[in-house]
Short mmCIF file of C-alpha atoms and ligand atoms in Angstrom, two decimals:
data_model
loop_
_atom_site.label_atom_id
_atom_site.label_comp_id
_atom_site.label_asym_id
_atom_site.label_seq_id
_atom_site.Cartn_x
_atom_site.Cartn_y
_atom_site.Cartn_z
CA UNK X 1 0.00 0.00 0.00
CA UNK X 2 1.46 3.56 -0.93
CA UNK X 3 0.81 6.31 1.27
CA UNK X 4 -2.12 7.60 2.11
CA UNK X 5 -4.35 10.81 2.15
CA UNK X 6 -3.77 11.58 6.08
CA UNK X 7 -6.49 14.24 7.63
CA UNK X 8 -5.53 13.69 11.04
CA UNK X 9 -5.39 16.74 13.71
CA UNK X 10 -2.54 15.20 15.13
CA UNK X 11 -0.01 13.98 15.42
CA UNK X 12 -0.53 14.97 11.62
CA UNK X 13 0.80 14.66 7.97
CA UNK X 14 4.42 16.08 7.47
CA UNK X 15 6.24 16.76 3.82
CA UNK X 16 6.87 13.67 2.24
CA UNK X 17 10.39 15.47 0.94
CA UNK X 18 11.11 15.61 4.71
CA UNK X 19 10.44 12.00 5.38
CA UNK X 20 12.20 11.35 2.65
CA UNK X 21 15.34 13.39 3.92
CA UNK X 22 15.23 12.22 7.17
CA UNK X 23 14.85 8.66 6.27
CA UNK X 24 18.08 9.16 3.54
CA UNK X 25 20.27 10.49 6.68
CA UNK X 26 19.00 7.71 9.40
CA UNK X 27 22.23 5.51 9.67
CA UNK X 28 24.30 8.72 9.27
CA UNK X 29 23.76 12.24 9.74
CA UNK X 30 25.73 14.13 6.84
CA UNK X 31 29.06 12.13 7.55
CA UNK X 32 28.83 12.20 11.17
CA UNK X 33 28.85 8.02 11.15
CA UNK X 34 25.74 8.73 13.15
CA UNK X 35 21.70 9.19 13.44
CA UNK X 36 20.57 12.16 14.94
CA UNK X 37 18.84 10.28 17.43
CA UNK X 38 22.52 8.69 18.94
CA UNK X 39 24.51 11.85 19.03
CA UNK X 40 25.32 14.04 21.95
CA UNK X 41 22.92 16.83 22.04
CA UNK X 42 26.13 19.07 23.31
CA UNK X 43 28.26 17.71 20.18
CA UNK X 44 28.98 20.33 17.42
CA UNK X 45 26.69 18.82 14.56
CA UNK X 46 23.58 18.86 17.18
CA UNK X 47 24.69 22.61 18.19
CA UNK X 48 24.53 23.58 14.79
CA UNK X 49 21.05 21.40 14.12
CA UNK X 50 19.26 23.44 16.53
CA UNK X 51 20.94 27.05 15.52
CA UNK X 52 20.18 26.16 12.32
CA UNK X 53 16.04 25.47 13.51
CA UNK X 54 16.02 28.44 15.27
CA UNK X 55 17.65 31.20 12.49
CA UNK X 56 15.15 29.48 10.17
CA UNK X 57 12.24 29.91 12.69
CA UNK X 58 13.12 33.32 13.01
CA UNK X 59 13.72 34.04 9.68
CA UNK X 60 10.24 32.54 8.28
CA UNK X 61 8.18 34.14 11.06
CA UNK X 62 10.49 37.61 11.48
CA UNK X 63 10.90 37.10 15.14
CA UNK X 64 12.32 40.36 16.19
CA UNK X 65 15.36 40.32 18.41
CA UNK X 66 13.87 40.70 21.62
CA UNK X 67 12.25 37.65 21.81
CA UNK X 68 13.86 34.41 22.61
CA UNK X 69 12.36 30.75 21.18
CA UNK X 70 12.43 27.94 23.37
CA UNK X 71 12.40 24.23 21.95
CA UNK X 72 10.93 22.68 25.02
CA UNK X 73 8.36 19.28 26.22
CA UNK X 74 5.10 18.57 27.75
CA UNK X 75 3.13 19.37 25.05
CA UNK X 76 0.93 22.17 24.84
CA UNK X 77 -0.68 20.91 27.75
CA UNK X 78 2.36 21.58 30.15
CA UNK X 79 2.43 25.24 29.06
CA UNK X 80 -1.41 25.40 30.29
CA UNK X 81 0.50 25.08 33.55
CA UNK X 82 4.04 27.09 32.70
CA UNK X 83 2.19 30.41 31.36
CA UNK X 84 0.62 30.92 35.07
CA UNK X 85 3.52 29.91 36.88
CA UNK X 86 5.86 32.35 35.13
CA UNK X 87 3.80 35.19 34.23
CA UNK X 88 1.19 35.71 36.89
CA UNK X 89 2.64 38.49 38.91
CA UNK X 90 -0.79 40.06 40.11
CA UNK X 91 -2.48 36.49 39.83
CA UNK X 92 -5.00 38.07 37.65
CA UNK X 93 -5.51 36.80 33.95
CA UNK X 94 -8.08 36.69 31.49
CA UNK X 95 -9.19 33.95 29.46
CA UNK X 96 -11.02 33.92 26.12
CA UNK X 97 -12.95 30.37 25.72
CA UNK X 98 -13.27 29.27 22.24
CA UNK X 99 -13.01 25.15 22.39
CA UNK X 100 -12.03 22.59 24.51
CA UNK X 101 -7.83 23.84 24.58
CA UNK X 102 -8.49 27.21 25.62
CA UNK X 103 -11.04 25.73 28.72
CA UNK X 104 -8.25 23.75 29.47
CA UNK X 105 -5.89 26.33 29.62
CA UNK X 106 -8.08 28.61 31.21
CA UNK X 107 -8.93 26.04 34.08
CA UNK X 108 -5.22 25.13 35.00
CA UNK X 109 -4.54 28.70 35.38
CA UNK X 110 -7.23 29.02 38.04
CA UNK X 111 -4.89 26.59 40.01
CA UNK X 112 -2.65 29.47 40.45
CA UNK X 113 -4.54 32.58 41.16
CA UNK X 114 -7.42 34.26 39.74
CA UNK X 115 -8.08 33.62 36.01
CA UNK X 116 -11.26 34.59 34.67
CA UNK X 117 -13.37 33.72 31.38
CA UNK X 118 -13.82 36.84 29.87
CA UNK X 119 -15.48 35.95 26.91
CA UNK X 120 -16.92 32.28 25.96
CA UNK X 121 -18.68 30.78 22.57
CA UNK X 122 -19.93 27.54 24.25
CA UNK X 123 -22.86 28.56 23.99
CA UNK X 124 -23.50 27.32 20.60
CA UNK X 125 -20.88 24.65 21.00
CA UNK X 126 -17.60 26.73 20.03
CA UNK X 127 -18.78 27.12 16.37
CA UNK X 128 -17.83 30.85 16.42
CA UNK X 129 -15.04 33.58 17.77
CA UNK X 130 -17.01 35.53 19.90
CA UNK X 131 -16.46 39.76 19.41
CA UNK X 132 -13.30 40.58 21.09
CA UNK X 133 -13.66 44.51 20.66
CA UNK X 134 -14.23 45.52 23.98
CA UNK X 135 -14.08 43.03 26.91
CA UNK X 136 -14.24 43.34 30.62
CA UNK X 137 -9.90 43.33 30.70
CA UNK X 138 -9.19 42.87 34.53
CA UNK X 139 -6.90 46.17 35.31
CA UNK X 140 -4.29 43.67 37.05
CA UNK X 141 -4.40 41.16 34.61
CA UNK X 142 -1.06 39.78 33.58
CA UNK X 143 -2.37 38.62 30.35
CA UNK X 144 -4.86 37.66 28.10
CA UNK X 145 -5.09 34.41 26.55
CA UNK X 146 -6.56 33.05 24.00
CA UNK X 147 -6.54 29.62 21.57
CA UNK X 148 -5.81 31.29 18.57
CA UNK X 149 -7.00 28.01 15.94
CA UNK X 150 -9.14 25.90 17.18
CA UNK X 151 -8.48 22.31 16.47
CA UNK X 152 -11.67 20.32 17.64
CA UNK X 153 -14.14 22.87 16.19
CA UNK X 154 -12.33 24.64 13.32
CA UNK X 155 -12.75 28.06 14.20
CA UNK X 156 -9.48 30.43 14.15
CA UNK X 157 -9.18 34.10 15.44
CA UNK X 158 -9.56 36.51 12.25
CA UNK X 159 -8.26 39.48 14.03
CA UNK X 160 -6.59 39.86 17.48
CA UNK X 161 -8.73 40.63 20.36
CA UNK X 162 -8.42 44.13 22.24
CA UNK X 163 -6.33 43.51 25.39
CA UNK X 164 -6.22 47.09 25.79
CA UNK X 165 -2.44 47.52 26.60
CA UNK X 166 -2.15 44.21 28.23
CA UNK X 167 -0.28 41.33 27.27
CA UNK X 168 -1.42 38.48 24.50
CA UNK X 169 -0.77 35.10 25.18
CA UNK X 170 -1.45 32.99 22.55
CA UNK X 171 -1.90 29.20 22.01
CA UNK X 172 -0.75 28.50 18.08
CA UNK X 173 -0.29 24.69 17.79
CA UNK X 174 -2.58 24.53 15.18
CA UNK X 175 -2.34 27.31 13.15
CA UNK X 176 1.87 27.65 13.76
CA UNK X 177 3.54 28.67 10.30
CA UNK X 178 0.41 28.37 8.34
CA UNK X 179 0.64 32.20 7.51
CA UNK X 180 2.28 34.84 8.85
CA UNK X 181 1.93 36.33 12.04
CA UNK X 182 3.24 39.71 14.04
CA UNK X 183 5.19 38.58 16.42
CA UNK X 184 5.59 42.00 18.17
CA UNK X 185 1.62 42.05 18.81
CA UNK X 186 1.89 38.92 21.49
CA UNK X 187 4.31 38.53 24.59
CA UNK X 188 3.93 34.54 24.50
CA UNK X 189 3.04 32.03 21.31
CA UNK X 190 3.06 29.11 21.60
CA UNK X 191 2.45 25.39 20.17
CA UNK X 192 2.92 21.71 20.07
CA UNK X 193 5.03 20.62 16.86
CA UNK X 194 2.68 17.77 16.25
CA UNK X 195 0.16 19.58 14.85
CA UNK X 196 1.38 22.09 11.87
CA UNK X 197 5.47 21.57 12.63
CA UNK X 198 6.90 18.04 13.37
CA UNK X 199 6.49 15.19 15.16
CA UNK X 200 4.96 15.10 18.46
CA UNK X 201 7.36 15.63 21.75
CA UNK X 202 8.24 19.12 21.24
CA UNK X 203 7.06 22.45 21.96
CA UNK X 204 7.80 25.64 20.61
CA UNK X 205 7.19 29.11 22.77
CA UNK X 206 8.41 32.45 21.14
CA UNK X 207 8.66 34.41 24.47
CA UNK X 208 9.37 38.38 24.67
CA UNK X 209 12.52 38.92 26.49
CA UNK X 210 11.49 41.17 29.54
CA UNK X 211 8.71 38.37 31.04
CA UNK X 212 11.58 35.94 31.20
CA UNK X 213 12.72 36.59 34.91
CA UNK X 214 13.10 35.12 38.24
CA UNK X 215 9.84 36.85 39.63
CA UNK X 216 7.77 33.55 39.26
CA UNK X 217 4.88 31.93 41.53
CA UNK X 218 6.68 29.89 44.72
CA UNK X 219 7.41 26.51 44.39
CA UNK X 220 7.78 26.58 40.55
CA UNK X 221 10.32 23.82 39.49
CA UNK X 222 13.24 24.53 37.65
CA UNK X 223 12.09 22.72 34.57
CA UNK X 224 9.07 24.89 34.61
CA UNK X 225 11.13 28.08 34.29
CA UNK X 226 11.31 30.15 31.00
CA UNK X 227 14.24 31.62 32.63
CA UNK X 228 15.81 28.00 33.04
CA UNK X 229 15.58 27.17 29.18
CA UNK X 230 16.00 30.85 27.90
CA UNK X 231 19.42 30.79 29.81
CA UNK X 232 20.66 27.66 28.14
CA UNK X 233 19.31 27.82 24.96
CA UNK X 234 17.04 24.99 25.22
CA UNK X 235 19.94 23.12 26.35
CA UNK X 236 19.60 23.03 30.04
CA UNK X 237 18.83 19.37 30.08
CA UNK X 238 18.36 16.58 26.67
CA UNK X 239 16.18 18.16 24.59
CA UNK X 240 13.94 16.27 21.91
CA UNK X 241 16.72 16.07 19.58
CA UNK X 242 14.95 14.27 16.75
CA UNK X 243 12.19 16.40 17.07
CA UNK X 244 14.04 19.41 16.81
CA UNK X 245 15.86 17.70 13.53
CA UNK X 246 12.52 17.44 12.32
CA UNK X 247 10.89 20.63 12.84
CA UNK X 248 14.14 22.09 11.52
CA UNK X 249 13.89 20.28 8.26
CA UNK X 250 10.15 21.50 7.96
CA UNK X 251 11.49 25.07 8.25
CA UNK X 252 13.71 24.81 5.64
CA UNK X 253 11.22 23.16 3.60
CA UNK X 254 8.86 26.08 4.52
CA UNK X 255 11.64 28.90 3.31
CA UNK X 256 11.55 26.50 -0.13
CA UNK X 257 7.71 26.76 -0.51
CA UNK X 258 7.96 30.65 -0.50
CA UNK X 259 7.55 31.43 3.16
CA UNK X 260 4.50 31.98 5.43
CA UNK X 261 2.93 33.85 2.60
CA UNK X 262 3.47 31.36 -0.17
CA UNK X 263 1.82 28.91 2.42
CA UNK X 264 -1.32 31.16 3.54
CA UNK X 265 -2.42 31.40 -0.17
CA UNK X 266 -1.82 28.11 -0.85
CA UNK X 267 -3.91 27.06 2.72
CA UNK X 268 -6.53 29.73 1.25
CA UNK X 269 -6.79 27.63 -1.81
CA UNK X 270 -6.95 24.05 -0.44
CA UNK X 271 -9.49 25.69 2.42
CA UNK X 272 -11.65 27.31 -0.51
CA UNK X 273 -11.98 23.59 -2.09
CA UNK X 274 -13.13 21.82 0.64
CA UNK X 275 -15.80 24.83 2.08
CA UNK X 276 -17.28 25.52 -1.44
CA UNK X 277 -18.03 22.14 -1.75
CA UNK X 278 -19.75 21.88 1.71
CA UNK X 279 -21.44 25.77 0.68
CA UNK X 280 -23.62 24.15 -2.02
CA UNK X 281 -23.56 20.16 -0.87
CA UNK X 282 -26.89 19.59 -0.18
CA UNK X 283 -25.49 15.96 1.73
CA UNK X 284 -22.25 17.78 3.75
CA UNK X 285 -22.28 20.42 5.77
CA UNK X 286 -19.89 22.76 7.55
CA UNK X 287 -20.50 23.05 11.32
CA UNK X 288 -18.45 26.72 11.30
CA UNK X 289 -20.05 30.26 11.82
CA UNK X 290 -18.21 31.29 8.28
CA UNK X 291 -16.33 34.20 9.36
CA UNK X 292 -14.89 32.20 12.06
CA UNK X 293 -13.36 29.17 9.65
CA UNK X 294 -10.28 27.99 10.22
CA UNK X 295 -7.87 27.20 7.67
CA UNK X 296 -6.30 24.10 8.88
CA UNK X 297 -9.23 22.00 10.68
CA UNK X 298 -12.39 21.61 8.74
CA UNK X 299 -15.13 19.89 10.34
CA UNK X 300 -18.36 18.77 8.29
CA UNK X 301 -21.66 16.40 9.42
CA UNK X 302 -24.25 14.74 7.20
CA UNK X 303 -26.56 15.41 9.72
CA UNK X 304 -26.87 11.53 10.72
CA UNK X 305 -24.63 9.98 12.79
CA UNK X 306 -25.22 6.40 10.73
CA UNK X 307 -24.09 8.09 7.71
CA UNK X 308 -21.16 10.01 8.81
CA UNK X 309 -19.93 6.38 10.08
CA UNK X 310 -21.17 4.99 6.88
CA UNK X 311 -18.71 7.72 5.11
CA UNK X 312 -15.83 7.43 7.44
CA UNK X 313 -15.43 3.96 6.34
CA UNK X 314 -15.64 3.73 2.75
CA UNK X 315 -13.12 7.15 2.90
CA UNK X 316 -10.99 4.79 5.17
CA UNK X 317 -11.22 2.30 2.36
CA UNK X 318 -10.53 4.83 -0.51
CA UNK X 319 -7.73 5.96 1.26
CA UNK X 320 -8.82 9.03 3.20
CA UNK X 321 -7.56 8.24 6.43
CA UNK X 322 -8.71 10.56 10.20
CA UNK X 323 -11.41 11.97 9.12
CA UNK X 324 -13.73 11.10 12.11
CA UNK X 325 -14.17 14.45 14.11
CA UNK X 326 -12.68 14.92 17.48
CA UNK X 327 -14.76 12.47 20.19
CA UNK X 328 -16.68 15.40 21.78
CA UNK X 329 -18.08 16.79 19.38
CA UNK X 330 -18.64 13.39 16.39
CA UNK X 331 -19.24 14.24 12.62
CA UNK X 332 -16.06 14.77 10.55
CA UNK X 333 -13.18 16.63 10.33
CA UNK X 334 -10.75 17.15 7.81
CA UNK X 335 -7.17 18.54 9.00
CA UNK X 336 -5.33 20.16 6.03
CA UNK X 337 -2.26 21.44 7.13
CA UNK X 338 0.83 22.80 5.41
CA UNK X 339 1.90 19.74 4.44
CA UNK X 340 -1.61 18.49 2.81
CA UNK X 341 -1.16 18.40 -0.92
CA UNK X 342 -3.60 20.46 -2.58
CA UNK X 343 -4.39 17.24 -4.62
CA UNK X 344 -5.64 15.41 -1.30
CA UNK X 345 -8.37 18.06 -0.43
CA UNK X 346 -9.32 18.13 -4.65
CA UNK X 347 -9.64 14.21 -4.30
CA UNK X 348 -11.07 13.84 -1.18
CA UNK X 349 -13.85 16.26 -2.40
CA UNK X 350 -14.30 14.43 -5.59
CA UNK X 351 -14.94 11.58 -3.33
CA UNK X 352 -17.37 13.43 -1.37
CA UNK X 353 -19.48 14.21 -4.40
CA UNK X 354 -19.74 10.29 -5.45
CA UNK X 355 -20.64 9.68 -2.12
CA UNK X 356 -23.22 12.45 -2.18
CA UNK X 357 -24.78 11.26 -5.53
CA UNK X 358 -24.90 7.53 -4.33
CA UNK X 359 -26.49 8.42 -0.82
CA UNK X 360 -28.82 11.07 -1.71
C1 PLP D 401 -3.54 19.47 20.21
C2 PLP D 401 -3.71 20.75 20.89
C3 PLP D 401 -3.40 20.92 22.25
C4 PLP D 401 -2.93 19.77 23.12
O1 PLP D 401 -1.64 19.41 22.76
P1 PLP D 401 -0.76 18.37 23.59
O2 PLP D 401 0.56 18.46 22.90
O3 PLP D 401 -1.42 17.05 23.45
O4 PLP D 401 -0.69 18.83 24.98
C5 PLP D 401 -3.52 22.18 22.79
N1 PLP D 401 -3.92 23.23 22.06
C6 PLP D 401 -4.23 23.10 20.75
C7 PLP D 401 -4.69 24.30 19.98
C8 PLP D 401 -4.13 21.87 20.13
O5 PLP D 401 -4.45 21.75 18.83
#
């Protein structure tokens, strides 16, 4: 069996050219008589592995110089944890709830001090980014968070929401390099490689400069520092070296696609496909408030719960594979990240219209 058509949310579909790459330089790294998985992660060829990742990070998403990137673990999840610990100085923050990730987020924080929903869309199950114009911003609050895209319910943030002058925290994993993004407008993004980036096991957190310090809550471990890993270059202890190969290969690959702008009209076009097909389907359709769609994470219901089974198998078959929408919330859900050819959304949507005509 070839390879398939992969619409998983994650871990999720990377370049094939990568794969490729990485698979070529397994038994030895470019001479070094070693995989990157067996060398030293203080030797010189890992040093310049993870420069390398970082310049091209910072070149693709113009990171300006005073803000550091940390390659770091726990998944997204442990920074639900880190972003209070380190940055809750008043123990006041602000959380916008748009989907299961940001209610996560929001409760951890209230482990730490007092974090507040300011603004929610559960009440029509996440399937819209509430209006972010002018909230109730706590005058202590340390920062404002939000999920920028997201994941389970395919809605993404189409402009920024007014902190008024406070800091934006934002949770990127699936939306990271899928267009550009100001940097200077947040103090903290953030996200989980396996998503958009790499393979699962690292985490990526683009932090500005002055809210790395000491001043953090009591108690919080040394691992759980930004100061720790800022200090050492994401060296303090092993990182996810392979990981970090990984997501440094998809950079480059990224720079050879064009950049984040090359990739946000080619995301526009593969989205376009998939919700102009569900705009006029009379079988499919799109569960998204539309000026709220993401581009990465489509999801899509018949309407019937039989059916949507019935089509998640026989796209299984024809070689459509994660389609079935997150388990909360049931229907479908196609992912179509970067590294989605545009030829799997056109095919899977030619699929959809057979199945359409023989189930209508
Ligand atoms: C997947 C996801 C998470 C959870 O990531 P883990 O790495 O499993 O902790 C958090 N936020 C968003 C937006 C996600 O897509």
């Amino acid at each position: 069996m070839g390879r398939v058509y992969n619409f998983s949310a994650g871990p999720a579909v990377l370049p094939e050219e990568v794969l490729k790459e990485a698979a070529a330089e397994m038994l030895d790294y470019q001479g070094s008589g070693q995989s990157v998985m067996e060398m030293s992660h203080r030797s010189k060829v890992f040093d310049k592995i993870i420069k390398d990742a970082e310049q091209d990070l910072r070149d693709l998403l113009n990171i300006p110089d005073n803000y550091k990137v940390l390659f770091l673990q726990g998944g997204a999840h442990l920074q639900f944890a880190m972003i209070p610990m380190n940055l809750m100085k008043n123990k006041v923050a602000d959380y916008i709830v748009t989907g299961q990730w940001a209610k996560r987020a929001f409760k951890e924080a209230q482990k730490f001090g007092d974090a507040k929903c300011i603004a929610s869309s559960e009440d029509k199950t996440f399937s819209y980014i509430p209006d972010c114009s002018d909230l109730p911003i706590d005058d202590n609050a340390d920062y404002v968070y939000i999920c920028e895209n997201n994941t389970i319910y395919g809605t993404k943030f189409k402009t920024l929401p007014n902190t008024k002058g406070k800091d934006l925290v934002a949770d990127v994993s699936s939306c990271f390099l899928s267009e550009p993004m100001d940097v200077s407008k947040y103090a903290v993004i953030y996200g989980g490689a396996q998503k958009n980036i790499g393979p699962a096991g690292v985490v990526i957190a683009i932090i500005r400069e002055d809210l790395i310090t000491e001043d953090v809550l009591p108690g919080t471990p040394t691992m759980l520092q930004y100061k720790t890993h800022a200090d050492n270059d994401s060296l303090y202890n092993t990182p996810p070296c392979y990981g970090i190969y990984i997501c440094g290969k998809v950079f480059k690959w990224l720079k050879k696609q064009g950049g984040l702008a090359a990739m946000k009209e080619y995301n526009e076009k593969k989205a376009a496909i998939l919700y102009d097909f569900l705009d006029q389907s009379k079988l499919f359709k799109g569960t998204v408030e539309k000026n709220s769609r993401s581009l990465m994470n489509v999801p899509f219901v018949t309407g019937d719960a039989d059916l949507d089974a019935k089509f998640i198998k026989a796209a299984t078959e024809a070689g459509f594979v994660n389609l079935k929408g997150h388990r909360s919330v049931g229907g479908m859900r196609a992912s179509i990240y970067n590294a989605m050819p545009i030829e799997g959304v056109e095919k899977l949507v030619a699929f959809m219209k057979k199945f359409e005509a023989e189930n209508a």
